[in-house]
Short mmCIF file of C-alpha atoms in Angstrom, two decimals:
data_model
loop_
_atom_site.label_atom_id
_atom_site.label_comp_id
_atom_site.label_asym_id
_atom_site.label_seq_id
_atom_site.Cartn_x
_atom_site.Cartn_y
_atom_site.Cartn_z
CA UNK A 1 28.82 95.27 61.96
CA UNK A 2 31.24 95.09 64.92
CA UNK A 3 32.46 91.82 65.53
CA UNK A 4 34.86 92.27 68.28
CA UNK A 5 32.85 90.50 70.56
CA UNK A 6 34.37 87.29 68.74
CA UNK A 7 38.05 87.91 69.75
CA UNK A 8 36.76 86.67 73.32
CA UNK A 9 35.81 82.99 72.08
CA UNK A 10 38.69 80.47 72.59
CA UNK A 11 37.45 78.81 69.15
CA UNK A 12 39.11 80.32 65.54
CA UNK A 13 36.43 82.54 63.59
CA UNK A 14 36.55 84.03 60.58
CA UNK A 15 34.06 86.23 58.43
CA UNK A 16 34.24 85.52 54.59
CA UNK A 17 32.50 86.85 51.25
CA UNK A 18 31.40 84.63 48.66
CA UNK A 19 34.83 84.58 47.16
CA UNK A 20 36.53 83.63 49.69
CA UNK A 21 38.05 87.13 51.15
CA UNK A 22 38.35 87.45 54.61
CA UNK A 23 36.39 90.62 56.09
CA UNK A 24 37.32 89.57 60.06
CA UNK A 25 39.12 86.97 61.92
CA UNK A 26 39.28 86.57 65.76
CA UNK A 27 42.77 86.91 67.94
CA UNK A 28 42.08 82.60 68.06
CA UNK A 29 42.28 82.74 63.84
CA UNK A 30 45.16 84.97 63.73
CA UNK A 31 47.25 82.85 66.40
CA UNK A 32 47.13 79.97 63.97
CA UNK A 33 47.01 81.37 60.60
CA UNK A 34 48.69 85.00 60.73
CA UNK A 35 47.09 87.69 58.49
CA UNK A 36 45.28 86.26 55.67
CA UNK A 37 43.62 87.76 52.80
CA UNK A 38 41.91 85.12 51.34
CA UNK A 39 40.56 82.01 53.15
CA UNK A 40 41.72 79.60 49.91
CA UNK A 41 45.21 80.52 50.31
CA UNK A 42 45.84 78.10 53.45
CA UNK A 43 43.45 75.72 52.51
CA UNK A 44 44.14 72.73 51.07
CA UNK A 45 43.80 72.22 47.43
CA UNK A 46 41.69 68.78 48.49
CA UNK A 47 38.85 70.94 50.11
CA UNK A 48 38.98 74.14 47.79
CA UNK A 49 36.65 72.94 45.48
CA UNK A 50 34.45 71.95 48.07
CA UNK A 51 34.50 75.11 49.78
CA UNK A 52 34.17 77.47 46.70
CA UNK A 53 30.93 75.19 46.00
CA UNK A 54 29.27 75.79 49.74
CA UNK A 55 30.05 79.58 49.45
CA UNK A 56 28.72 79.70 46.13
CA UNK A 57 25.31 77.48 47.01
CA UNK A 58 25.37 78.66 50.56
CA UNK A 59 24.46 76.08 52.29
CA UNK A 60 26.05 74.68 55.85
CA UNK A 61 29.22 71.83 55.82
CA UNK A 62 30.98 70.32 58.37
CA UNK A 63 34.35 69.25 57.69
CA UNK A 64 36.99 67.50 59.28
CA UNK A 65 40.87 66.63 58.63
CA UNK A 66 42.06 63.54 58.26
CA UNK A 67 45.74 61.97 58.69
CA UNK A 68 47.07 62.40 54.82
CA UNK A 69 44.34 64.79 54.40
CA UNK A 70 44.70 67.85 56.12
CA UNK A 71 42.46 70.93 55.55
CA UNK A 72 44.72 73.39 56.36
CA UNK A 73 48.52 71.86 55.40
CA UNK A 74 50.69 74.16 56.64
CA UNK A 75 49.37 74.06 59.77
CA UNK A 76 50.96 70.94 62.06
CA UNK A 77 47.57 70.40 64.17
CA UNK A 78 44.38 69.04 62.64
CA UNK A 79 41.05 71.12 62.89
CA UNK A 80 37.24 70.58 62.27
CA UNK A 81 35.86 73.17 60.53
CA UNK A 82 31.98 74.59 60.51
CA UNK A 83 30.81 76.26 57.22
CA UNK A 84 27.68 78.73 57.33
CA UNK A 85 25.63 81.54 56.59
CA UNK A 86 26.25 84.88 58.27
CA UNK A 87 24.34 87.82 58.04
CA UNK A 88 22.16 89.75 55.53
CA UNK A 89 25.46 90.36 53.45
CA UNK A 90 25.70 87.39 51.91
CA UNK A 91 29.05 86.52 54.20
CA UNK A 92 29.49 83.45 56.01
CA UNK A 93 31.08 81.81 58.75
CA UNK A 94 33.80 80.00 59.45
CA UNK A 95 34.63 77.93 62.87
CA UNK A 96 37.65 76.21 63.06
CA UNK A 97 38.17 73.72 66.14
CA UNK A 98 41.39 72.33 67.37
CA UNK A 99 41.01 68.38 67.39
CA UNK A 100 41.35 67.72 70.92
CA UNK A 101 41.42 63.92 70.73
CA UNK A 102 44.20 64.24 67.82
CA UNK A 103 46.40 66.34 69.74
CA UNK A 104 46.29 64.05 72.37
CA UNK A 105 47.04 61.03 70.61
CA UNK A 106 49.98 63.11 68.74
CA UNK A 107 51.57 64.07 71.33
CA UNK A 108 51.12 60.28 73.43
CA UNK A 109 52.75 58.97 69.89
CA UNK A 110 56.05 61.76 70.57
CA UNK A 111 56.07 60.46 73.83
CA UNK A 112 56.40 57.22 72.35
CA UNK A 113 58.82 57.54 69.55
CA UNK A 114 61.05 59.65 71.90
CA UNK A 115 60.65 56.66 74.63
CA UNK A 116 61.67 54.36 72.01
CA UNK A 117 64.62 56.13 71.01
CA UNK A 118 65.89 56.71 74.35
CA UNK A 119 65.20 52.88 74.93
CA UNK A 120 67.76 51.46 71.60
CA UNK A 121 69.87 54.26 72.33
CA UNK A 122 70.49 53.04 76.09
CA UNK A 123 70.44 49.17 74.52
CA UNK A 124 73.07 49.92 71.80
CA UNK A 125 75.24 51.66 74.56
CA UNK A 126 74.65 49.16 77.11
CA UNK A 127 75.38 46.43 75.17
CA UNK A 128 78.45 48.05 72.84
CA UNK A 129 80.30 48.51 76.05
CA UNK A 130 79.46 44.75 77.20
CA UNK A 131 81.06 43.98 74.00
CA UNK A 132 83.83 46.27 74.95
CA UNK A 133 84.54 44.70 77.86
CA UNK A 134 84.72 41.41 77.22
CA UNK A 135 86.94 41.79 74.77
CA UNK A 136 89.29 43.22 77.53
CA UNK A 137 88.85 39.97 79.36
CA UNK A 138 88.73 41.63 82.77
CA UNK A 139 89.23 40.20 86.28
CA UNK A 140 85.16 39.90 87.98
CA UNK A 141 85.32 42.78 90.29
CA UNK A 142 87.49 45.00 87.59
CA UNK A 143 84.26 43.98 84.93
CA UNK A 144 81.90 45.17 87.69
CA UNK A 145 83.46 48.36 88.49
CA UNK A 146 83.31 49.02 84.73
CA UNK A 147 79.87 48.29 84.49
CA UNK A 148 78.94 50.50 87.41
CA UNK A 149 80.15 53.23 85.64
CA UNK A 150 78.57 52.49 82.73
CA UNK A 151 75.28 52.09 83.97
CA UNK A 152 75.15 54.87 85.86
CA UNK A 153 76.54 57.39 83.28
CA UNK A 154 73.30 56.71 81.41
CA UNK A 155 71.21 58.79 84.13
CA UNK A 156 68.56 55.71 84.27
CA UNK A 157 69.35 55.18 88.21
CA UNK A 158 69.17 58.07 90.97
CA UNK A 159 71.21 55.76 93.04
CA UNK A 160 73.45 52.43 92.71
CA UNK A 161 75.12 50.60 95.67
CA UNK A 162 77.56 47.59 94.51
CA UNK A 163 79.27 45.41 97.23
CA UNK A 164 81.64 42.60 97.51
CA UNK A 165 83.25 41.72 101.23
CA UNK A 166 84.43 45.02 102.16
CA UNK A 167 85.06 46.52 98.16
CA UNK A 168 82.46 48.96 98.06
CA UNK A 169 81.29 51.01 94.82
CA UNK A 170 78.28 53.95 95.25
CA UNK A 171 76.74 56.28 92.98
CA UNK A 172 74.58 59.13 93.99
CA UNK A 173 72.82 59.35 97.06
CA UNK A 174 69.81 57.53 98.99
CA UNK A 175 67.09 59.10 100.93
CA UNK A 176 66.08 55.29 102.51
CA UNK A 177 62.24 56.31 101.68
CA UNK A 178 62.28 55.12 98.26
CA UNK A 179 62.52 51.13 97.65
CA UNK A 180 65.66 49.56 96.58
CA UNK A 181 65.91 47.18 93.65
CA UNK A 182 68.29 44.16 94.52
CA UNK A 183 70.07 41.85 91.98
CA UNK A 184 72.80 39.68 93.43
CA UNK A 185 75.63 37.63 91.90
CA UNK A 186 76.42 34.14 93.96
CA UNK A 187 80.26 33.66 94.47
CA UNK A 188 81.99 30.70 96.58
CA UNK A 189 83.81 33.87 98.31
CA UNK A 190 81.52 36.93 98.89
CA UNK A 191 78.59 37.57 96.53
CA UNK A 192 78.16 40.23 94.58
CA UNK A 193 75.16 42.84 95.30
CA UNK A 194 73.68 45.53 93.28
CA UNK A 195 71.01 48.07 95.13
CA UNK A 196 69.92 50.49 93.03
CA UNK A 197 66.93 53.17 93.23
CA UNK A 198 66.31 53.83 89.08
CA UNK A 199 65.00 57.57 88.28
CA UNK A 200 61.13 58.33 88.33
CA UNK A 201 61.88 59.15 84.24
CA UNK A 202 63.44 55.49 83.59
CA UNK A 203 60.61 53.85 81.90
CA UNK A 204 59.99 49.80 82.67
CA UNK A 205 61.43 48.73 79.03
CA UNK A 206 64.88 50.25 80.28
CA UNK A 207 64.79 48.39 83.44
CA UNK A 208 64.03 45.47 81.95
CA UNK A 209 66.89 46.27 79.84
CA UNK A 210 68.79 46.60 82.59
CA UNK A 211 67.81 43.84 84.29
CA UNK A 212 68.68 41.79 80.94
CA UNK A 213 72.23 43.37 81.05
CA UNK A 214 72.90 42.52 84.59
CA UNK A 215 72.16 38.88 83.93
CA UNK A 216 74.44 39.01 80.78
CA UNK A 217 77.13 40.67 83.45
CA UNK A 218 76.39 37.54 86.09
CA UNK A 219 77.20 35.18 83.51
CA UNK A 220 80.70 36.53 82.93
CA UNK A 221 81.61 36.48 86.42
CA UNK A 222 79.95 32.66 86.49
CA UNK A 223 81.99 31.58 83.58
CA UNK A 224 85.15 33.39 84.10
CA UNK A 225 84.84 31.85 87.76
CA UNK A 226 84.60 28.43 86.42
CA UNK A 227 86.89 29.01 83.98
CA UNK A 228 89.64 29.67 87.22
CA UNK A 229 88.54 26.70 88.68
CA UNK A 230 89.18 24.55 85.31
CA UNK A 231 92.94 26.25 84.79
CA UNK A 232 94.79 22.95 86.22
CA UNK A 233 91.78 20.56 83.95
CA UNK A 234 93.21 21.98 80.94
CA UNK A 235 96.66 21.96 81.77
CA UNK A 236 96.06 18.07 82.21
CA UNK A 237 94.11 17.84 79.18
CA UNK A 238 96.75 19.32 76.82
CA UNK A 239 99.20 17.00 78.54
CA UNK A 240 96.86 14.25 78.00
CA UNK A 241 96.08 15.53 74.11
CA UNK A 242 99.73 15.89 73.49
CA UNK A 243 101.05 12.11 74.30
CA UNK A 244 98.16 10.75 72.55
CA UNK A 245 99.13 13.05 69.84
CA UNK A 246 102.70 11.82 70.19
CA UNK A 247 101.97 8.28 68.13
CA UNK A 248 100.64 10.13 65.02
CA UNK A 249 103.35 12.47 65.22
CA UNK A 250 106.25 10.50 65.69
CA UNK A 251 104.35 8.43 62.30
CA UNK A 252 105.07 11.84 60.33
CA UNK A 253 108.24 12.31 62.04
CA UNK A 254 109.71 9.19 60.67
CA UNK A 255 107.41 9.97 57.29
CA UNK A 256 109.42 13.09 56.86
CA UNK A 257 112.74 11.81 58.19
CA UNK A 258 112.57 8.79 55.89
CA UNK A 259 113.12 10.97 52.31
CA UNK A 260 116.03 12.77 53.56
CA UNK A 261 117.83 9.71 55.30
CA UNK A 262 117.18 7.80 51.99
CA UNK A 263 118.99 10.56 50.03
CA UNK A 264 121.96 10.14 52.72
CA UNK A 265 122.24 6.58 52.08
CA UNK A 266 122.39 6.47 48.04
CA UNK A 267 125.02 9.32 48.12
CA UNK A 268 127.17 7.35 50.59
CA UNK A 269 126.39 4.19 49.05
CA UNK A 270 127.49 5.96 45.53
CA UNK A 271 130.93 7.47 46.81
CA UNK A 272 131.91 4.26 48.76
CA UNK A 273 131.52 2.41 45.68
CA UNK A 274 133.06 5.13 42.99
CA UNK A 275 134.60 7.23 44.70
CA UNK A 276 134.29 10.33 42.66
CA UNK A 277 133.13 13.83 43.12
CA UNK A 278 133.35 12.65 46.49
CA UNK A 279 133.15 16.27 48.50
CA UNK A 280 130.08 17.75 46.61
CA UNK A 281 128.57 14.54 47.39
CA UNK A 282 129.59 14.89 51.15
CA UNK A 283 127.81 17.84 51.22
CA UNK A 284 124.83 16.44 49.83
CA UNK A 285 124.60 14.29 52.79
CA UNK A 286 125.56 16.89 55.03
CA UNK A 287 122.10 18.66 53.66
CA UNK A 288 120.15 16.01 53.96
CA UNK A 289 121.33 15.06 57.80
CA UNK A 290 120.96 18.92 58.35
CA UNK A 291 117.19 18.34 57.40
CA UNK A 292 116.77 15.30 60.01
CA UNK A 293 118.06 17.38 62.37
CA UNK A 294 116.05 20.34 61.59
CA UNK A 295 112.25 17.74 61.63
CA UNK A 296 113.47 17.00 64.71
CA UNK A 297 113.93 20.00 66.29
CA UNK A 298 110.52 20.52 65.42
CA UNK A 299 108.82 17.74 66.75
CA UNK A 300 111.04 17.77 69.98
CA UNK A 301 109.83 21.44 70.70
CA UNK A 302 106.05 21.06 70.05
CA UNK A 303 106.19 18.41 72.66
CA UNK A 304 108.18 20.28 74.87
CA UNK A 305 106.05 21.61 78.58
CA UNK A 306 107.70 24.63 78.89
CA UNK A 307 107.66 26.96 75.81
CA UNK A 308 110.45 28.78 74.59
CA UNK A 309 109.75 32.16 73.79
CA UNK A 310 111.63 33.85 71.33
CA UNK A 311 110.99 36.83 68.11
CA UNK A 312 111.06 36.05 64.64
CA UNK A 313 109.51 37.29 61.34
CA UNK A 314 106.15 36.10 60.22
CA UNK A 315 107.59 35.35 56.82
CA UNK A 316 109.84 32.87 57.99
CA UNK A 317 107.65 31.19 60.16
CA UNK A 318 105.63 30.37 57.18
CA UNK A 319 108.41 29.71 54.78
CA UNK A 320 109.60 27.36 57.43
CA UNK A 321 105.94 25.39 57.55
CA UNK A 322 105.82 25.38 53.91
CA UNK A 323 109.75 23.86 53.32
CA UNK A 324 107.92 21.14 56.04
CA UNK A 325 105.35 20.46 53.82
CA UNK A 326 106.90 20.80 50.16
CA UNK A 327 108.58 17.51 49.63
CA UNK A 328 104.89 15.13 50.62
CA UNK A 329 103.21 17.60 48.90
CA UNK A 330 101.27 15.75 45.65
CA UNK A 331 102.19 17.22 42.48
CA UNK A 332 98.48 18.42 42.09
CA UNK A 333 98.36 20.85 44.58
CA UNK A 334 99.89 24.67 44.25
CA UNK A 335 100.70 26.49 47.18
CA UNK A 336 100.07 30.35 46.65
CA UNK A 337 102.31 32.32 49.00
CA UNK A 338 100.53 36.49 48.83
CA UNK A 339 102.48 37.87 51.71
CA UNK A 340 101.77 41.59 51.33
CA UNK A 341 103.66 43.49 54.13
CA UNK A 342 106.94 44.20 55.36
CA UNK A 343 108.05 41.39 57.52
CA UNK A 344 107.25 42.11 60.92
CA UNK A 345 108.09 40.30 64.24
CA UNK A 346 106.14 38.41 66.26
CA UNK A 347 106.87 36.55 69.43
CA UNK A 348 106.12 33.29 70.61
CA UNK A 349 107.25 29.98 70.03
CA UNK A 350 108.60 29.18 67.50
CA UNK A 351 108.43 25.38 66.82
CA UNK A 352 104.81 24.82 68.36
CA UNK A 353 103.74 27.86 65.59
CA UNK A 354 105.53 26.20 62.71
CA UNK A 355 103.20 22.87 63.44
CA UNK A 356 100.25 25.14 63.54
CA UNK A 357 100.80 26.42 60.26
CA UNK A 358 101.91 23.09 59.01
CA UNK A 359 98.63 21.26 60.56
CA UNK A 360 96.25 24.00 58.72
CA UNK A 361 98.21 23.24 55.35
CA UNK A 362 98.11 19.80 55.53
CA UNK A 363 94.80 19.15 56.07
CA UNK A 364 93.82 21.77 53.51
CA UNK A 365 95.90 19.62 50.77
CA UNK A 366 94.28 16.88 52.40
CA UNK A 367 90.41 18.60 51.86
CA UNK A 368 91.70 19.03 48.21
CA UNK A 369 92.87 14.81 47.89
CA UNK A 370 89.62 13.97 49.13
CA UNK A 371 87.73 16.16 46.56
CA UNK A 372 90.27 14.00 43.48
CA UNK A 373 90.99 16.99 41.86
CA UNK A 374 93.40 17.22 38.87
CA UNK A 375 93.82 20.94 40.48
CA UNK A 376 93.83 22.41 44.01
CA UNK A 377 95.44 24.98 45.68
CA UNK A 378 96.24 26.26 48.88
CA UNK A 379 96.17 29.94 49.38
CA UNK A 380 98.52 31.80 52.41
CA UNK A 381 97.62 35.73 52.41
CA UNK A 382 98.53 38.05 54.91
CA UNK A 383 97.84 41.80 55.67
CA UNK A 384 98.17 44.22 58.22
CA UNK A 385 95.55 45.28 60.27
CA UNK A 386 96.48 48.24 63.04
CA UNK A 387 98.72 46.81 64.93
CA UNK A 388 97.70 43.04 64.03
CA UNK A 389 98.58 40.65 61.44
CA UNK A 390 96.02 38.68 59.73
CA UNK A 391 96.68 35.18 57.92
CA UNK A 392 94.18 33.26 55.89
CA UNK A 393 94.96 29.75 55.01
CA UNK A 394 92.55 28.77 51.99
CA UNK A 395 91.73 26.14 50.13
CA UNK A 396 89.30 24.61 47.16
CA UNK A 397 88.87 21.39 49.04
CA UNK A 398 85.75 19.75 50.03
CA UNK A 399 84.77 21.92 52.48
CA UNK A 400 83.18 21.10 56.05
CA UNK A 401 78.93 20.83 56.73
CA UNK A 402 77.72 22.62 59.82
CA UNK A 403 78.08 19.50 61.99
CA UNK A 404 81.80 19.02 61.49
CA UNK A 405 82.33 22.98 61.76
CA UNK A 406 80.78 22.84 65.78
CA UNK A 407 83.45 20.33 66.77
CA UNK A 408 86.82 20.45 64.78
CA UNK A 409 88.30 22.77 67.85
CA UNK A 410 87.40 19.93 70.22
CA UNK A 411 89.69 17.29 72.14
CA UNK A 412 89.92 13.96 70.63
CA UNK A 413 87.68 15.06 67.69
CA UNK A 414 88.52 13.47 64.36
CA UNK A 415 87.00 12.74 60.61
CA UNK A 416 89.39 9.70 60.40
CA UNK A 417 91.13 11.30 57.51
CA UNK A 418 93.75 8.98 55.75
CA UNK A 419 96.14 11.79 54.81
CA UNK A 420 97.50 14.34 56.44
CA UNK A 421 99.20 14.79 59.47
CA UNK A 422 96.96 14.47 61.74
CA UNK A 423 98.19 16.85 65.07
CA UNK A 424 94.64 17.96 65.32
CA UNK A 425 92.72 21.26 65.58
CA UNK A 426 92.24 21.23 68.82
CA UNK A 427 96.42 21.57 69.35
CA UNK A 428 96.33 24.11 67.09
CA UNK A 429 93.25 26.16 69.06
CA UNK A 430 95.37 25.70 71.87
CA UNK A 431 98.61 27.39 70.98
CA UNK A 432 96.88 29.93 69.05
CA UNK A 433 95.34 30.75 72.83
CA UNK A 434 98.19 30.90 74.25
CA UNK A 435 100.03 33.16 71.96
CA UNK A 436 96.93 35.29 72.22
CA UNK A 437 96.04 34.53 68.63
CA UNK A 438 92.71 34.83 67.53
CA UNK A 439 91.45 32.09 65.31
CA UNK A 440 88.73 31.10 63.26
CA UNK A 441 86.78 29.49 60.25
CA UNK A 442 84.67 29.50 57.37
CA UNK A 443 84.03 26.63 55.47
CA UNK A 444 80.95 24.77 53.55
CA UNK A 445 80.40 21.97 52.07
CA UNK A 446 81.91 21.72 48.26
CA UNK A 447 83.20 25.64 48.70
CA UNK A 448 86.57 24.90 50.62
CA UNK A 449 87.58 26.49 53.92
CA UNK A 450 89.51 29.49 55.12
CA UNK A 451 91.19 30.07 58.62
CA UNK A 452 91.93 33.36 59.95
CA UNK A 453 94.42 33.80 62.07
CA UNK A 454 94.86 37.50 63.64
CA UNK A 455 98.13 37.70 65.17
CA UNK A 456 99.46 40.52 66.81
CA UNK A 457 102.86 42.70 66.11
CA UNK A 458 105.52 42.29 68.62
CA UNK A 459 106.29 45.68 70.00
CA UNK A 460 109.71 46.11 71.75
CA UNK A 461 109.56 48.30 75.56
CA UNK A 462 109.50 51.66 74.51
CA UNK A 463 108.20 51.26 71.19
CA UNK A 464 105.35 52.89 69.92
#
């Protein structure tokens, strides 16, 4: 029989024997399938027995694949299939239909998942070069010129227009037929304005995205505005923090002037009266006058206006802060010094740093007093980090709750602690600011606290 008139139908057909060998296919069949011999061969082993029943009974089926259930699993589209009778010769029929509606929803779902990974894609870059860039703390317009590029590098907008005053910034060109999207930023100068036409492509999620990101970008200029504005405010306020500072810390002043000056007394006392050994005892008051002078040196710096800016190594900084604290330490408290670099230099100054590092020990020893402890410890470790230094300052105190944790870096915020010296956190945020030192904390309740302090390497010109 001449079945040629089959390779016209759009439809797959093939001709089978009871077994399952294939006597004809159509051009349709062999588009999908290739040559095959035997029908069973790129059927699924789901619908074999199935199949090898209906050819054996001959009688008519109607099949159909399903998601995890494929008739034909090599095959990446999904097919109905019609089973029957053919002919005198005991043959039968096979026609195989593409599933239309399946297709379609296939490829509406890759449309989907590709829309979706376009979408985080353009989030995660958006938003990793918002990080980016405020790390690099950058002046408004220098921020907005940086996020022009950014945006537009992403091929979401056609177009992009942004205007201050007379600084102008565009990006591809306008035709004036298609409508402009507008999102401005208020300034007291000249506000900011973004036109931008987006691509026929961009889908709504990414300018929603978009829009989300230019909102984060308006908030930097807002707060880096006020932030200008509040310069001289916080200049005051440090003034203000530092004299009423100045009664606590002329208390630990005197505190730490009193052992030494005691010492100074007894050993003059003793030689007036004996007068023996007379010049090692001289220079046992000698010491102890040197170590007046050097407490006071101290104190008179930190409250100094203008800082004095010189380099030093990081070890002695903190061998200096520790030799401050050492002789009102309490007996049951260990300091652990772990300094594991080569000493490197930093620059700032040096007094104001030597009370930060004095401030976080003390109140860590004072964490630990509160706790009554037989056994505390206060843990210094340092490491390098590129071209950074990090310090931790740990202890196995008491630990802060959540509520104390949200305000220790504020002005005139105190627990009322007994002990300790008392300079307050909010002096040491400060300098750590100003030195460009990045500072922060973990603590809970019962679990102790650490600070980190990430300090960076002083670099001479030239150096690399």
């Amino acid at each position: 029989m001449n079945y040629s008139i089959l390779n016209n139908l759009m439809i797959s057909i093939c001709i089978v024997d009871s077994k399952g060998n294939v006597i004809f296919s159509n051009d349709s069949f062999d588009r999908f399938f290739g040559e095959v011999e035997n029908i069973f061969t790129i059927i699924s082993d789901n619908y074999n027995l199935i199949i090898k029943d209906v050819l054996k009974k001959s009688y008519p089926i109607f099949l159909k694949s399903r998601k995890n259930n494929k008739i034909f699993p090599d095959v990446k589209d999904y097919f109905y299939m019609n089973i029957k009778p053919f002919d005198e010769e005991d043959y039968f029929m096979l026609e195989i239909h593409q599933n239309i509606p399946e297709l379609i929803r296939k490829d509406l779902l890759n449309n989907d998942i590709k829309s979706i990974k376009d979408e985080i894609e353009t989030r995660q870059y958006l938003f990793n070069s918002l990080e980016f860039m405020l790390l690099e703390k950058q002046k408004p317009w220098d921020f907005i010129i940086s996020t022009a590029e950014r945006i537009y590098s992403l091929n979401i907008l056609k177009y992009l227009k942004v205007q201050k005053g007379d600084k102008l910034i565009v990006y591809g060109e306008n035709n004036k037929k298609e409508i402009e999207s507008n999102f401005t930023i208020n300034m007291v100068d000249d506000d900011i304005n973004f036109n931008y036409v987006s691509n026929s492509s961009t889908s709504m999620e990414v300018k929603l995205m978009l829009l989300t990101y230019l909102n984060f970008v308006k908030l930097y200029v807002t707060f880096y505005s006020e932030f200008e504005k509040s310069k001289m405010y916080d200049v005051n306020l440090l003034d203000s923090e530092k004299f009423s500072m100045a009664g606590q810390m002329m208390i630990g002043m005197l505190h730490e002037i009193n052992n030494p000056l005691a010492v100074a007394m007894l050993q003059s006392d003793i030689l007036i009266s004996k007068k023996v050994d007379y010049v090692e005892r001289i220079i046992n008051i000698k010491s102890s006058l040197m170590r007046i002078k050097e407490i006071t040196e101290i104190f008179r710096g930190a409250l100094k206006q203008n800082a004095t800016i010189t380099t030093f190594g990081l070890k002695k900084l903190i061998n200096t802060a520790i030799d401050f604290i050492n002789p009102k330490k309490p007996s049951n408290v260990s300091i652990i010094i772990d300094l594991n670099y080569e000493d490197y230099d930093i620059q700032g100054d040096f007094n104001k740093l030597v009370l930060v590092f004095v401030n976080l020990i003390s109140n860590a020893i004072d964490a630990i007093n509160r706790t009554r402890k037989n056994k505390g410890w206060v843990k210094i470790t340092t490491f390098e980090f590129r071209d950074k230094l990090i310090v931790k300052v740990s202890d196995n105190g008491e630990g802060m709750d959540e509520k104390i944790l949200k305000n220790i870096f504020k002005p005139f915020y105190t627990t009322k602690t007994k002990s300790g010296l008392g300079y307050g956190l909010f002096f040491v945020s400060t300098v750590c600011s100003s030195h460009n030192i990045k500072l922060s904390v973990i603590s809970k309740r019962n679990s102790g606290t650490t600070f980190t302090l990430v300090i960076p390497k002083f670099q001479a010109e030239g150096s690399i």
